[in-house]
């Protein structure tokens, strides 16, 4: 089984069960939010990985009926995508 873990995915042993949800990340988004720095396309695409990480967590929290945390993660993902001019 797999479990979201920051920007990556944690692989669990087949005998292990994901007993708890991952904690909410506290990514440093300086340069993406607030005072934006100039980015080339490669930096922009890489920065969108933060939004994807938040969206993955939102799905996990939604499936665990934790709508409050899911909404926070979705809001953060949307904020990043808007700052980067994503869809």
Backbone as JSON, one array per atom type, in Angstrom:
{
  "sequence": "XXXXXXXXXXXXXXXXXXXXXXXXXXXXXXXXXXXXXXXXXXXXXXXXXXXXXXXXXXXXXXXXXXXXXXXXXXXXXXXXXXXXXXX",
  "N": [[0.82, -1.21, 0.0], [0.29, 2.34, -0.47], [0.99, 5.63, 0.78], [0.32, 9.07, 0.98], [2.96, 11.37, 1.44], [4.19, 14.2, 2.18], [5.76, 15.7, -0.57], [6.11, 13.36, -1.8], [5.49, 9.78, -2.03], [4.87, 7.43, 0.41], [5.87, 4.14, 0.69], [4.36, 1.34, 2.01], [4.81, -1.67, 3.9], [3.44, -4.8, 2.85], [2.17, -6.05, 4.96], [1.74, -4.02, 6.7], [-0.57, -1.55, 7.74], [-2.05, 1.49, 6.84], [-2.51, 3.21, 9.47], [-3.09, 5.72, 10.36], [-3.9, 8.99, 9.2], [-1.79, 11.0, 7.1], [0.01, 13.8, 8.41], [-0.84, 17.32, 8.2], [0.93, 19.12, 5.78], [3.52, 21.6, 6.06], [4.6, 23.36, 4.02], [7.2, 25.49, 2.86], [6.51, 28.17, 1.02], [7.71, 30.33, -0.11], [8.33, 32.62, -2.65], [6.56, 31.46, -4.33], [4.02, 32.06, -3.34], [2.81, 35.2, -2.14], [5.51, 37.19, -2.23], [6.3, 36.81, -5.3], [8.75, 35.19, -7.29], [10.57, 35.47, -10.37], [9.96, 32.85, -12.71], [11.03, 30.17, -14.76], [9.64, 27.89, -17.2], [10.19, 25.27, -16.33], [10.65, 25.58, -13.54], [8.14, 26.51, -12.81], [6.48, 24.3, -13.41], [7.56, 22.42, -11.64], [6.95, 23.7, -9.23], [4.23, 23.44, -9.19], [3.91, 20.93, -8.19], [3.6, 21.12, -5.46], [0.95, 21.97, -5.21], [-0.29, 19.69, -6.23], [0.4, 17.84, -4.26], [-1.04, 18.85, -2.08], [-3.62, 18.45, -3.1], [-3.72, 15.64, -3.3], [-3.65, 14.99, -0.59], [-6.06, 16.16, 0.18], [-7.87, 14.45, -1.05], [-7.4, 12.1, 0.42], [-8.16, 12.94, 3.01], [-10.83, 13.52, 2.53], [-11.83, 10.98, 1.91], [-11.6, 9.89, 4.4], [-13.55, 11.13, 5.77], [-12.96, 13.65, 6.81], [-13.7, 16.51, 6.44], [-13.05, 19.16, 7.07], [-10.2, 19.37, 7.15], [-9.73, 18.48, 4.56], [-10.89, 20.53, 3.03], [-9.19, 22.67, 3.73], [-6.81, 21.8, 2.54], [-7.55, 21.75, -0.17], [-8.07, 24.48, -0.58], [-5.51, 25.53, -0.23], [-4.15, 24.29, -2.36], [-5.51, 25.42, -4.55], [-4.85, 28.1, -4.18], [-2.09, 28.09, -4.72], [-2.09, 27.19, -7.38], [-3.45, 29.3, -8.64], [-1.66, 31.42, -8.16], [0.42, 30.6, -9.74], [-0.66, 30.7, -12.2], [-2.01, 28.52, -13.22], [-4.48, 26.21, -14.53]],
  "CA": [[0.0, 0.0, 0.0], [0.98, 3.63, -0.54], [0.4, 6.71, 1.56], [0.91, 10.37, 0.67], [3.95, 11.8, 2.43], [4.79, 15.42, 1.63], [5.73, 15.72, -2.03], [6.36, 12.0, -2.28], [4.59, 8.74, -1.58], [5.52, 6.45, 1.28], [5.47, 2.76, 0.42], [4.22, 0.56, 3.23], [4.91, -3.12, 3.72], [2.14, -5.42, 2.61], [1.55, -6.4, 6.24], [1.43, -2.78, 7.43], [-1.77, -0.84, 7.35], [-1.97, 2.92, 7.12], [-3.4, 3.34, 10.62], [-3.48, 7.1, 10.56], [-3.72, 9.87, 8.04], [-0.6, 11.83, 7.19], [-0.23, 15.13, 8.97], [-0.9, 18.41, 7.23], [2.27, 19.64, 5.53], [3.77, 23.02, 6.27], [5.6, 23.7, 3.01], [7.62, 26.88, 2.71], [6.13, 28.52, -0.35], [8.28, 31.63, -0.46], [8.63, 32.68, -4.07], [5.37, 31.03, -5.06], [2.96, 32.91, -2.8], [3.33, 36.44, -1.57], [6.46, 37.85, -3.13], [6.66, 35.86, -6.34], [10.01, 35.37, -8.0], [10.43, 35.04, -11.77], [10.16, 31.42, -12.9], [10.94, 29.62, -16.09], [8.6, 26.87, -17.27], [10.6, 24.12, -15.52], [10.41, 25.93, -12.14], [6.69, 26.6, -12.63], [5.94, 22.93, -13.38], [7.99, 21.82, -10.36], [6.22, 24.35, -8.14], [2.87, 22.9, -9.19], [3.92, 19.68, -7.42], [3.06, 21.44, -4.14], [-0.51, 21.94, -5.34], [-0.69, 18.29, -6.38], [0.53, 17.2, -2.95], [-2.2, 19.26, -1.29], [-4.81, 17.8, -3.66], [-3.7, 14.23, -2.89], [-4.06, 14.93, 0.82], [-7.49, 16.48, 0.25], [-8.6, 13.22, -1.37], [-7.29, 11.2, 1.57], [-8.98, 13.46, 4.11], [-12.23, 13.36, 2.13], [-12.2, 9.56, 2.06], [-11.64, 9.61, 5.84], [-14.62, 11.98, 6.3], [-12.39, 14.8, 7.52], [-13.94, 17.57, 5.45], [-12.38, 20.4, 7.45], [-8.82, 19.31, 6.66], [-9.8, 18.37, 3.1], [-11.15, 21.87, 2.49], [-7.96, 23.46, 3.88], [-5.85, 21.35, 1.53], [-8.03, 22.22, -1.47], [-7.87, 25.92, -0.64], [-4.07, 25.77, -0.41], [-3.82, 23.89, -3.72], [-6.06, 26.42, -5.44], [-4.05, 29.32, -3.99], [-0.83, 27.89, -5.43], [-2.37, 27.14, -8.82], [-3.77, 30.66, -9.09], [-0.42, 32.2, -8.14], [1.27, 30.15, -10.84], [-1.39, 30.84, -13.47], [-2.45, 27.21, -13.7], [-5.93, 26.14, -14.8]],
  "C": [[0.86, 1.27, 0.0], [0.24, 4.64, 0.31], [1.1, 8.01, 1.19], [1.83, 10.79, 1.8], [4.68, 13.01, 1.86], [4.65, 15.45, 0.13], [5.88, 14.34, -2.63], [5.27, 11.05, -1.79], [5.38, 7.76, -0.74], [4.97, 5.07, 0.93], [5.46, 2.0, 1.74], [4.41, -0.92, 2.91], [3.52, -3.69, 3.55], [1.42, -5.76, 3.91], [1.17, -5.17, 7.06], [0.14, -2.17, 6.89], [-1.55, 0.63, 7.68], [-2.98, 3.2, 8.24], [-3.84, 4.78, 10.86], [-3.22, 7.89, 9.29], [-2.43, 10.66, 8.2], [-0.95, 13.2, 7.76], [-0.28, 16.18, 7.86], [0.5, 18.96, 7.02], [2.33, 21.14, 5.81], [4.89, 23.43, 5.32], [5.94, 25.18, 3.06], [7.41, 27.26, 1.25], [6.63, 29.91, -0.75], [8.68, 31.6, -1.93], [7.47, 32.22, -4.93], [4.19, 31.91, -4.64], [3.58, 34.17, -2.21], [4.23, 37.13, -2.55], [6.96, 36.84, -4.15], [8.01, 36.22, -6.95], [9.81, 34.92, -9.44], [10.75, 33.55, -11.9], [10.16, 31.09, -14.38], [9.9, 28.5, -16.06], [8.93, 25.66, -16.39], [10.32, 24.4, -14.03], [8.91, 26.0, -11.85], [6.08, 25.21, -12.52], [6.33, 22.25, -12.07], [7.21, 22.41, -9.19], [4.78, 23.85, -8.06], [2.78, 21.57, -8.44], [3.39, 19.92, -6.0], [1.54, 21.4, -4.16], [-1.0, 20.51, -5.46], [-0.62, 17.55, -5.04], [-0.66, 17.57, -2.07], [-3.47, 18.59, -1.8], [-4.88, 16.32, -3.29], [-4.14, 14.09, -1.44], [-5.55, 15.24, 0.97], [-8.31, 15.24, -0.07], [-8.56, 12.23, -0.2], [-8.2, 11.64, 2.71], [-10.47, 13.32, 3.79], [-12.68, 11.92, 2.33], [-12.27, 9.15, 3.53], [-12.7, 10.46, 6.55], [-14.11, 13.12, 7.17], [-12.48, 16.01, 6.58], [-13.25, 18.88, 5.8], [-10.94, 20.44, 6.92], [-8.8, 19.21, 5.14], [-10.0, 19.74, 2.46], [-9.91, 22.76, 2.61], [-6.94, 23.09, 2.81], [-6.26, 21.81, 0.13], [-7.83, 23.72, -1.63], [-6.4, 26.25, -0.9], [-3.65, 25.41, -1.83], [-4.29, 24.94, -4.73], [-5.26, 27.72, -5.37], [-2.74, 29.22, -4.77], [-1.06, 27.91, -6.93], [-2.7, 28.52, -9.37], [-2.53, 31.53, -9.14], [0.48, 31.85, -9.31], [0.58, 30.23, -12.2], [-1.8, 29.51, -14.06], [-3.96, 27.24, -13.89], [-6.74, 26.13, -13.57]]
}
